[in-house]
Coordinates of C-alpha atoms and ligand atoms in Angstrom, one line a residue:
X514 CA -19.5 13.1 -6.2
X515 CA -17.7 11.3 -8.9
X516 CA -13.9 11.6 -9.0
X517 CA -12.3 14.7 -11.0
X518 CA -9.1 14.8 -12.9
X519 CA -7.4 18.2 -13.7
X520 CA -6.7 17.7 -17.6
X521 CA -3.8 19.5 -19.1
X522 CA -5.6 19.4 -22.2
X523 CA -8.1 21.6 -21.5
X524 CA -6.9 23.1 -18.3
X525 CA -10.2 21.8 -16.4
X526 CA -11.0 19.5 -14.0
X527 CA -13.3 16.7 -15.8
X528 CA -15.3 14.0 -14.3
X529 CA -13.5 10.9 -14.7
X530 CA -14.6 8.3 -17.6
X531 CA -12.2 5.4 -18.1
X532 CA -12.0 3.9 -21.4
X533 CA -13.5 0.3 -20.3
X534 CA -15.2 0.7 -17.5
X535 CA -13.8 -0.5 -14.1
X536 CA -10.2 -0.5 -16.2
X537 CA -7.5 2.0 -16.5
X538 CA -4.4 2.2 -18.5
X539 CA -2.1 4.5 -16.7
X540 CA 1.5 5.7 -18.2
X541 CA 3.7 7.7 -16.7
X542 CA 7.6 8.7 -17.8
X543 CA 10.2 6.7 -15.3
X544 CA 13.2 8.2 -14.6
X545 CA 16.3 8.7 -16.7
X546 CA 19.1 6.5 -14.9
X547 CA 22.3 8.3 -14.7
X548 CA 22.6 9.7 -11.1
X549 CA 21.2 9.3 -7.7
X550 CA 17.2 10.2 -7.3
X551 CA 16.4 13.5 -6.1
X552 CA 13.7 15.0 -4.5
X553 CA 12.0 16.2 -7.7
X554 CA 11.7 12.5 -8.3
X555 CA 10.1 11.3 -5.3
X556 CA 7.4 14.2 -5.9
X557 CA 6.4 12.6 -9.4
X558 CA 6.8 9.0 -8.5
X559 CA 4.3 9.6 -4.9
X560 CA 2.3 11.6 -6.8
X561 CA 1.3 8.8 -9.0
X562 CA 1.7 6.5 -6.3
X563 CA -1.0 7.7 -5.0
X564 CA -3.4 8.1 -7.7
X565 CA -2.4 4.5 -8.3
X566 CA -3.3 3.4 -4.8
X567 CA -6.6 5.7 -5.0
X568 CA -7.7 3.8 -8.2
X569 CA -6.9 0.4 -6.5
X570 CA -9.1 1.7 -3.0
X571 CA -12.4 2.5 -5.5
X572 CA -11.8 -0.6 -6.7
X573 CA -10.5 -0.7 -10.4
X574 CA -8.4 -3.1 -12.5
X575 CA -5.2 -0.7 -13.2
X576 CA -2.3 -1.1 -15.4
X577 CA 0.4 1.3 -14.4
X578 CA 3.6 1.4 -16.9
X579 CA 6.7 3.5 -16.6
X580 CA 9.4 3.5 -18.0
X581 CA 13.2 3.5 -17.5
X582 CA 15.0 5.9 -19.8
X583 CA 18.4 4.1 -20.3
X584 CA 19.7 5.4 -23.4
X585 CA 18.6 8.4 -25.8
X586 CA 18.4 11.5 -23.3
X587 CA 20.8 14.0 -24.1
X588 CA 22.0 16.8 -22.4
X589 CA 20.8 19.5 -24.3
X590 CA 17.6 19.6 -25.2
X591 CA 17.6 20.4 -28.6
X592 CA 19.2 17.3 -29.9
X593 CA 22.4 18.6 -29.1
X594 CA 25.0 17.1 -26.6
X595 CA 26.3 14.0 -25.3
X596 CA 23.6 11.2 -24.5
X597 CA 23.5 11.5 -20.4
X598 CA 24.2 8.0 -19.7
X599 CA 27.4 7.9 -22.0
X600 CA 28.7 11.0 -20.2
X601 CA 28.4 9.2 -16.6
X602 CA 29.7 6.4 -17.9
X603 CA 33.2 8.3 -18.9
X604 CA 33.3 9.7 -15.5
X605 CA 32.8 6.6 -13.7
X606 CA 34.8 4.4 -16.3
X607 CA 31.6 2.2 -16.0
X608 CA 29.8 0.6 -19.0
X609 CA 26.9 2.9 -19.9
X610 CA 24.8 -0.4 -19.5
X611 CA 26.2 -0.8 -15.8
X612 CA 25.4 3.5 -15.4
X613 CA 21.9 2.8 -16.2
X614 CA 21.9 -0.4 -13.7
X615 CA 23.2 1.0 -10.8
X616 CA 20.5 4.1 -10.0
X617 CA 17.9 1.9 -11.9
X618 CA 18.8 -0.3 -8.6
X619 CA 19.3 3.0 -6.9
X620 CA 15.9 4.8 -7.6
X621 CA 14.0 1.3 -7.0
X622 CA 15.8 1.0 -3.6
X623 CA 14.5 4.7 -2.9
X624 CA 11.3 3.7 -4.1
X625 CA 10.8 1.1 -1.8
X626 CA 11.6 3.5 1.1
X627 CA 9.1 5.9 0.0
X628 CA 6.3 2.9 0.0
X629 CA 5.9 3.4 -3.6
X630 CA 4.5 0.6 -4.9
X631 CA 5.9 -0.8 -8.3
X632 CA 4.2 -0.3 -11.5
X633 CA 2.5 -3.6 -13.2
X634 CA 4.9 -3.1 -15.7
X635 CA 8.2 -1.1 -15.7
X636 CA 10.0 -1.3 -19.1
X637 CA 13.3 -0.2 -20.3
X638 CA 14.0 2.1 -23.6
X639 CA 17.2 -0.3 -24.7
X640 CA 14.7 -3.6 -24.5
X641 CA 12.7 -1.8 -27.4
X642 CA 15.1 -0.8 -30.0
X643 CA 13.5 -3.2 -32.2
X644 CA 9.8 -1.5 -32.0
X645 CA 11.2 1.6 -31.6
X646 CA 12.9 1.7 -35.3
X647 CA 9.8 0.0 -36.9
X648 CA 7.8 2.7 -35.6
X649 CA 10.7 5.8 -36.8
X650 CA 10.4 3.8 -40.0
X651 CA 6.5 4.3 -40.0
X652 CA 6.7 7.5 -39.4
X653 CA 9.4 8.1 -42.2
X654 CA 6.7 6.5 -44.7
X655 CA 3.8 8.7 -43.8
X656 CA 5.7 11.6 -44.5
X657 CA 6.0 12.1 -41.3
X658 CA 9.8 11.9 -41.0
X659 CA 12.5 12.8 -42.7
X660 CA 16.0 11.2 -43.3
X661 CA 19.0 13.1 -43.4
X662 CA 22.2 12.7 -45.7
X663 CA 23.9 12.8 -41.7
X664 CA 21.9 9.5 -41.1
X665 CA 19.9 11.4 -38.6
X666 CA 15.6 11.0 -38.7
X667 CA 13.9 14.1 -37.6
X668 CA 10.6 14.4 -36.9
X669 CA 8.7 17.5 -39.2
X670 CA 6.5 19.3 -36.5
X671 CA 4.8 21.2 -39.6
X672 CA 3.7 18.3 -41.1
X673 CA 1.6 18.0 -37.7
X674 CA -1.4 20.2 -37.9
X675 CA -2.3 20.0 -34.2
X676 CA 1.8 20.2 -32.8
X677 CA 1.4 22.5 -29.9
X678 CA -2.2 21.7 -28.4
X679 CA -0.9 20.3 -25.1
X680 CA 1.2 23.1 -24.3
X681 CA -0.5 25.7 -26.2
X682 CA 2.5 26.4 -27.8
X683 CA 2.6 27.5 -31.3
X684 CA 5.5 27.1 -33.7
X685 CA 5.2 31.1 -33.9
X686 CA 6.0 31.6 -30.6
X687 CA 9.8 30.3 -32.0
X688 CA 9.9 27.1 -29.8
X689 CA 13.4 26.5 -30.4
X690 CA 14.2 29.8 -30.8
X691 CA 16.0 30.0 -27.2
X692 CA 17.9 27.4 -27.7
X693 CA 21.3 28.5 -29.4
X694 CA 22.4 25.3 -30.5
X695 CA 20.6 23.6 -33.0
X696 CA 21.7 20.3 -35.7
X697 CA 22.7 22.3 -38.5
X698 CA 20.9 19.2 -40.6
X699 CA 17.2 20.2 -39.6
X700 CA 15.0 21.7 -42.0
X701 CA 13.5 23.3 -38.9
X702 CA 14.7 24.2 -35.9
X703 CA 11.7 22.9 -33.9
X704 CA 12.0 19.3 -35.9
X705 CA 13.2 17.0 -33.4
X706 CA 15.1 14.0 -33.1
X707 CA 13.7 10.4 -33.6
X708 CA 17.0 8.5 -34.4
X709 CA 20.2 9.5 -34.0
X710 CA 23.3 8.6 -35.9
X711 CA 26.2 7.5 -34.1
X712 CA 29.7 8.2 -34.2
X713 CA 32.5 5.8 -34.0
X714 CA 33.1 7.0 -30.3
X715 CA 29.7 6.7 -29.3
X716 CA 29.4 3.8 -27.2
X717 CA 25.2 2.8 -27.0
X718 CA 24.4 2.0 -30.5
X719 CA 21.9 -0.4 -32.5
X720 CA 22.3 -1.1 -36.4
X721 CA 19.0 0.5 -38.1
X722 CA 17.7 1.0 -41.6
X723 CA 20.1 4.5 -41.4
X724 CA 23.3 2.9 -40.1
X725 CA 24.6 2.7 -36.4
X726 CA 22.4 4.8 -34.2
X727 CA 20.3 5.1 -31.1
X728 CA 16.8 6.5 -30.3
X729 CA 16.1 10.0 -29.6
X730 CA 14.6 10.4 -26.2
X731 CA 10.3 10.7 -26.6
X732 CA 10.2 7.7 -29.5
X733 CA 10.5 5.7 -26.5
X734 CA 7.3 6.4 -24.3
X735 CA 5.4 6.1 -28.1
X736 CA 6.4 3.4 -28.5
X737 CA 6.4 1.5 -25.3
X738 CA 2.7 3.3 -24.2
X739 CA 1.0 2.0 -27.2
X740 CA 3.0 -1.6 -26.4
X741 CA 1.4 -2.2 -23.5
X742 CA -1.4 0.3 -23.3
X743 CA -2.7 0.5 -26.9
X744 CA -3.1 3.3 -29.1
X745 CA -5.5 5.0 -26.9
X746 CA -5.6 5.4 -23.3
X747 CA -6.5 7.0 -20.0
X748 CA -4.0 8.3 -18.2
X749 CA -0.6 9.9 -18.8
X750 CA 1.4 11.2 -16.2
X751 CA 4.7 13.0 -15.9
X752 CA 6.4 16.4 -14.0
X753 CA 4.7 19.7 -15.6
X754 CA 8.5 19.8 -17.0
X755 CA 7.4 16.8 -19.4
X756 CA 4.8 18.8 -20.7
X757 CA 7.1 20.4 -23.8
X758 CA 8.9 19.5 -25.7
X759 CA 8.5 15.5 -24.3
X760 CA 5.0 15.0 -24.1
X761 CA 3.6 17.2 -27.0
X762 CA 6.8 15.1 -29.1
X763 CA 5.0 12.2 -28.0
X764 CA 1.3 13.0 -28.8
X765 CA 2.8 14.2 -32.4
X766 CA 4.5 10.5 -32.8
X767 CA 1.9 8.3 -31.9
X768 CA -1.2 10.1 -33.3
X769 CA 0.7 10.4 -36.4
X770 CA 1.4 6.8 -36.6
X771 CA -2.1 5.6 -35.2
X772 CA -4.4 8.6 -36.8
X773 CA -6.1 7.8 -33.0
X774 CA -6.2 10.5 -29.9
X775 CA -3.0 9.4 -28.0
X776 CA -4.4 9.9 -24.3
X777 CA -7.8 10.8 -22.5
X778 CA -6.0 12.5 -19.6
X779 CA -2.5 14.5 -19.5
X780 CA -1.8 14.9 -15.7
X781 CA 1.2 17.2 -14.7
X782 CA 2.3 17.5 -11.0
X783 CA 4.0 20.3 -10.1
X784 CA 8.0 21.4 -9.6
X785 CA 9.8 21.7 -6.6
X786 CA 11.3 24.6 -5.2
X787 CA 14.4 25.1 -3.0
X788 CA 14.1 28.4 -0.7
X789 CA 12.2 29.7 -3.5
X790 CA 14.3 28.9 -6.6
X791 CA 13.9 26.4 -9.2
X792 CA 15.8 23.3 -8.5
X793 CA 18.5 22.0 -10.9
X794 CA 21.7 19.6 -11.4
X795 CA 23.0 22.8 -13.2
X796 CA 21.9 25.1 -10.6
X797 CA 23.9 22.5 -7.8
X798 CA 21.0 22.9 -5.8
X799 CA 19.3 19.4 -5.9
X800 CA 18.5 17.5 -3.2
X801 CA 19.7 13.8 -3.1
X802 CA 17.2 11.5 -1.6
X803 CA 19.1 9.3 0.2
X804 CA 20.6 12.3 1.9
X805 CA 17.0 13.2 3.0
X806 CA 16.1 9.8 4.2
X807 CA 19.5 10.2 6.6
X808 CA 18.4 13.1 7.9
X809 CA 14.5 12.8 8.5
X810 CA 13.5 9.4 7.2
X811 CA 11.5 8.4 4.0
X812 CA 8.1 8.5 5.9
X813 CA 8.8 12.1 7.1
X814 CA 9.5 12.7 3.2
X815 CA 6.6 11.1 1.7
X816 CA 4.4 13.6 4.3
X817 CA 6.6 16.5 2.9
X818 CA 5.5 16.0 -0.7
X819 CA 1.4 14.7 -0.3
X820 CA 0.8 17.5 2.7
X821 CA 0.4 19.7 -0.4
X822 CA -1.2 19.3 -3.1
X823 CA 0.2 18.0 -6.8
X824 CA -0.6 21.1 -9.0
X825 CA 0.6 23.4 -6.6
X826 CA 4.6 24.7 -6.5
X827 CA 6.2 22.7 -3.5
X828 CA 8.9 24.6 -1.8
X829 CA 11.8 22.6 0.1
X830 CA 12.9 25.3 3.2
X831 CA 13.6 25.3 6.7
X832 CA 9.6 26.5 7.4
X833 CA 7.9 23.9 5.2
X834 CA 10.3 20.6 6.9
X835 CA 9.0 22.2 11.1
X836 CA 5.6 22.5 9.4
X837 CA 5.8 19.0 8.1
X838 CA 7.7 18.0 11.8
X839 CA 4.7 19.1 13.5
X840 CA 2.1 17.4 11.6
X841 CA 4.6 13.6 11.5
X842 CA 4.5 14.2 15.4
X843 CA 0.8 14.4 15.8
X844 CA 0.3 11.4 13.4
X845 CA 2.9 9.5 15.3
X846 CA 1.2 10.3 18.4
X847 CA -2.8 8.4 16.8
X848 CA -0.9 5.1 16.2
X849 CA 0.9 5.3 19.4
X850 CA -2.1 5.7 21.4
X851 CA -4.4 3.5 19.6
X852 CA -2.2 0.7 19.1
X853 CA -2.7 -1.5 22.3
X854 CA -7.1 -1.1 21.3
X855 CA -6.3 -2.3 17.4
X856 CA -4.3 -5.1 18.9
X857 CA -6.4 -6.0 21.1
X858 CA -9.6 -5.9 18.5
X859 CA -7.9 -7.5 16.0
X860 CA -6.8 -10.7 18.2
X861 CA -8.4 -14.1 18.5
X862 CA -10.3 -13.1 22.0
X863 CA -11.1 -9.7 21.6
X864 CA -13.7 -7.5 23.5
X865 CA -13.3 -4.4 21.5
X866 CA -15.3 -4.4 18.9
X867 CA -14.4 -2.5 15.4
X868 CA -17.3 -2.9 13.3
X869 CA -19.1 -0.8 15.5
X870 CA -19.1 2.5 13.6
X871 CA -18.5 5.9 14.7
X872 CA -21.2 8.8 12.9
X873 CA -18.4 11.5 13.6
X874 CA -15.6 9.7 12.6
X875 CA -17.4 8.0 9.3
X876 CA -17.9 11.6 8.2
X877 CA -14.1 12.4 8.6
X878 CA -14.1 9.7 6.1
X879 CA -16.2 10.4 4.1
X880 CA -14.8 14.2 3.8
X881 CA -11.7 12.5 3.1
X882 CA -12.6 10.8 -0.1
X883 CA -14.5 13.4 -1.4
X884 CA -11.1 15.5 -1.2
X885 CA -9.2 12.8 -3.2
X886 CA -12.2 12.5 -5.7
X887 CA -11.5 16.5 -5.8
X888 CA -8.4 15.8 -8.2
X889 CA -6.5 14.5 -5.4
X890 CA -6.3 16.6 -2.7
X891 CA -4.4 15.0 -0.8
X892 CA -3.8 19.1 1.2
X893 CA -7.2 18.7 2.3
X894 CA -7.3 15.2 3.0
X895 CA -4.4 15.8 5.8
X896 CA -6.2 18.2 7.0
X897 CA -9.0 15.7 7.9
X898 CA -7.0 13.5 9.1
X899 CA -5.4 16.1 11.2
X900 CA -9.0 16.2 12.8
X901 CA -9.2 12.3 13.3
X902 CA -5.3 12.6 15.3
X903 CA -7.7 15.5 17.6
X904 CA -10.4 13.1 18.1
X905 CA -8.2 10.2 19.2
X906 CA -6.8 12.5 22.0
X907 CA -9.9 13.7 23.1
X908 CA -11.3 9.9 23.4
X909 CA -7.7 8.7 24.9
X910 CA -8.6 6.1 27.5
X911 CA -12.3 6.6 28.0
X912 CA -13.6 5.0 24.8
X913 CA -11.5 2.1 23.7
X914 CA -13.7 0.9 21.3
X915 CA -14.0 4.4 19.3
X916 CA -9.7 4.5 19.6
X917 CA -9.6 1.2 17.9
X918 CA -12.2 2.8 15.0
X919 CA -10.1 5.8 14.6
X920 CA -7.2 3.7 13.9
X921 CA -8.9 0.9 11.5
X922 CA -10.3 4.6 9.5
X923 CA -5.9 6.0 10.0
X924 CA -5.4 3.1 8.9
X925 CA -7.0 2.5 5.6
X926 CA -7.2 6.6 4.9
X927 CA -3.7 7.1 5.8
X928 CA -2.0 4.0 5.4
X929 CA -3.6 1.9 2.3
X930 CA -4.1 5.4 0.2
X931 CA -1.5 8.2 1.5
X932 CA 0.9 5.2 1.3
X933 CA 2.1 6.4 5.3
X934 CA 3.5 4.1 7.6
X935 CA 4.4 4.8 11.3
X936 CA 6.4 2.8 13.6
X937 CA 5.1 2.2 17.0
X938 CA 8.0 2.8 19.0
X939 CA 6.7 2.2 22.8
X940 CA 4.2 -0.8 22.1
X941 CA 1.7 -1.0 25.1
X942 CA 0.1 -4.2 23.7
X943 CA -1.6 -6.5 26.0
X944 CA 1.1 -9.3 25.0
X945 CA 4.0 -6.5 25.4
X946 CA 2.8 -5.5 28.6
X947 CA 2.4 -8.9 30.1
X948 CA 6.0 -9.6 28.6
X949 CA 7.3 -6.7 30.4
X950 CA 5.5 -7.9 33.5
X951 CA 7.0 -11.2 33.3
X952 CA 10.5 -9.5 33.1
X953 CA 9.8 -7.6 35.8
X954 CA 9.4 -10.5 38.5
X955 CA 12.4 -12.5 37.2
X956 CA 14.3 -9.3 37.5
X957 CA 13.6 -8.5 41.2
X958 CA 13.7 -12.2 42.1
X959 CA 17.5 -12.5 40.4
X960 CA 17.8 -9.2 42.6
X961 CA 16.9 -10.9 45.7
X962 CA 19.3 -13.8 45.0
X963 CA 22.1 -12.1 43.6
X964 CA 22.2 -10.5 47.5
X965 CA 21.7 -13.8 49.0
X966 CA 18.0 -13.1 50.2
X967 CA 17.3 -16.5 49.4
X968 CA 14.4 -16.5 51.5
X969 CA 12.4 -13.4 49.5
X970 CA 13.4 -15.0 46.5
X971 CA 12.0 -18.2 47.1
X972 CA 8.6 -16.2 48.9
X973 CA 8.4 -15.1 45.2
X974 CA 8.7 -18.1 43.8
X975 CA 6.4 -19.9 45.8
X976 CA 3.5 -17.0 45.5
X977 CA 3.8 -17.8 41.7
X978 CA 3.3 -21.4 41.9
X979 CA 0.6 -20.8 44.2
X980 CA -1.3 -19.0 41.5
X981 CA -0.7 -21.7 39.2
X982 CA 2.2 -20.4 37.1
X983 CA 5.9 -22.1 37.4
X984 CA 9.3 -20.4 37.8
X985 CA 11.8 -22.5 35.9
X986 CA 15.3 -22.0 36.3
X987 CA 17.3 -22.8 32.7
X988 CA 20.7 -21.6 31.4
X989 CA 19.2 -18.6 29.4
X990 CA 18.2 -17.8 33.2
X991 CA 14.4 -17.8 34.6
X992 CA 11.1 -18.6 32.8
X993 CA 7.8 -18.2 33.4
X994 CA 5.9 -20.9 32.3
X995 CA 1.6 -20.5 33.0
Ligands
ZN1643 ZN1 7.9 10.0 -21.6

């Protein structure tokens, strides 16, 4: 089976067919820096982690681009509001540039936790006002845009025929028509906003063509997509959140300004619950990263959010974290008991031998994959490797060599795609055991001198040498030396 990606577009999952074969061109919207990352971010950012990390295990060339939304998001969503940054950067009597520095380090730093590897390229909306204003300016010549005597550039959605077709919205259904606020200079109140005039308080703002202004917030991912991606490609990712207005803003930008399809695939992953409720800076329910990481560690948290799958709702309660406890332990417990026999066949004079391959466990594998080719389903995948933690129990310390397979398959299926690490905290190595040996007889020969039993301690001594290996005594205290 090929792999299959669930397209927003059409609500189906499609076989796979990048744009130049071998090659994709992956884009997905970056965080907007102006507070500490939650858990809804870790969901999006693993998500795509691991698509990325699936692409690179079959193999192809991938460019991954985000983005860092530093300036241009507002509050409200309807053009209305302060810009988010700017408000932070009142409250924390910070420059907004600093704001937008400080979680940018923040969300990396939480990042690197999670094992999410960067993107080839992360770029930053404020190091493209340049391309962003040629392109409002394009759009204000194709009769696309329109300029206002404010010195704000709106974006006409009826001058797009197709506005709607991600979301299935239509300008009928009275998009804006639940927001109350709305710029009272819009011809419409669906138009949205490409630039933004700035007032003399504002404190993030570029000269442009309409005076002193700054970007709205989806020029930005037109812009910077088609930058480094060109004006068609494979993949665009984002929170099912992004999906309107931001993403159907965006496919109304660029295909306006390139006449091209925007983007093969739209790929959503899904929100985050708390106990059941939607989760929300407004609702004071979010739940801070870092916070969780204190608590349970980042590893625990990246199993949280791939156990289940990336379309379906992900609840955050008491049940879901013992469920996800359970499942760590059992994990925990394969690279435990496996590590000495993947030490051991992975050193210079090993007698365990890995290439040897197991029929049972190769179809574990091979169930594996076909669940990730399945759209990613990474729910079924941990249930396979659920299976593979079984086996290694039931083969504990009868077949070494088939504990050192299991562990190359964890490994690769668990490690290189899942992104999951574990820490071997008792190491039964061959090298740690002989270490512990070694401290062993220094410690009950210091224990037969230390009580004047000089006689027993030099018996010990004496047996070593006898056997070849020398007790030396320095003034770190006693070596072995062989
Ligand atoms: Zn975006």
């Amino acid at each position: 089976m090929g792999l299959k990606i669930y397209n927003t577009f059409t609500r189906n999952k499609e076989d796979f067919k990048p744009i130049t074969e071998g090659n994709i061109g992956m884009y997905v919207c970056g965080p907007t820096v102006y507070g500490p990352p939650h858990v809804g971010h870790a969901r999006s950012y693993i998500v795509f982690d691991t698509w990325y990390r699936y692409f690179l295990y079959k193999g192809f060339k991938v460019k991954y681009v985000q983005n860092i939304t530093d300036v241009g998001h507002l509050v409200g969503d309807a053009d209305e509001g302060e810009d988010k940054i700017q408000k932070k950067a009142i409250t924390e009597q910070l420059d907004p540039v600093a704001v937008a520095y400080k979680y940018e380090t923040m969300y990396f730093d939480c990042m690197h936790e999670l094992n999410v590897l960067k993107p080839t390229i992360s770029c930053r909306a404020t190091g493209h006002i340049i391309e962003i204003i040629e392109a409002v300016k394009e759009l204000v010549e194709k009769g696309y845009a329109y300029v206002t005597k404010e010195g704000n550039v709106y974006y006409d959605v009826r001058k797009f025929k197709e506005y709607g077709k991600l979301s299935g919205r239509t300008l009928d259904d009275n998009i804006s028509g639940e927001r109350i606020e709305v710029a009272d200079d819009k011809q419409n109140p669906e138009d949205f906003a490409l630039w933004k005039k700035a007032d003399r308080t504002h404190l993030m703002k570029w000269p442009s063509p309409w005076g002193e202004g700054y970007p709205g917030w989806h020029i930005e991912c037109s812009v910077m997509s088609r930058k480094y991606l060109g004006d068609t490609f494979d993949i665009h990712g984002g929170g099912m959140d992004n999906v309107f207005p931001h993403h159907e803003c965006e496919i109304a930008q660029s295909e306006a300004i390139t006449g091209k399809p925007f983007v093969n695939y739209f790929v959503h992953n899904n929100l985050i619950t708390v106990n059941g409720q939607k989760m929300g800076k407004s609702l004071g329910n979010t739940v801070d990263l870092n916070d969780l990481f204190e608590k349970y560690g980042p590893m625990f948290v990246r199993l949280y959010i791939v156990k289940n799958h990336y379309r379906s709702v992900l609840d955050f309660s008491e049940d879901q974290l013992e469920e996800t406890k359970k499942t760590y332990e059992k994990f925990q417990n394969l690279v435990e008991i496996t590590e000495p026999y993947i030490v051991e066949a992975n050193s210079v004079r090993h007698t365990l031998n890995i290439t040897e391959s197991y029929d049972d466990i190769d179809a574990m594998k091979n169930r594996f994959l076909e669940a990730m080719d399945d759209d990613l389903n990474t729910a079924v995948g941990i249930a396979v490797l659920l299976e593979l933690a079984k086996e290694a129990n039931k083969a504990k310390e009868q077949d070494t060599n088939k504990l050192a397979y299991i562990r190359k398959v964890f490994d690769e299926l668990a490690g290189d795609i899942l992104g999951l690490q574990f820490e071997v905290k008792n190491d039964s190595s061959p090298n740690a055991n002989m270490e512990k040996l070694e401290k062993s007889i220094i410690d009950i020969r210091n224990e037969f001198k230390k009580n004047k039993q000089y006689e027993i301690a030099d018996f010990i001594r004496d047996t070593l040498k006898e056997n070849g290996i020398n007790m030396i005594d320095t003034k770190e205290g006693a070596k072995l030396e062989f």
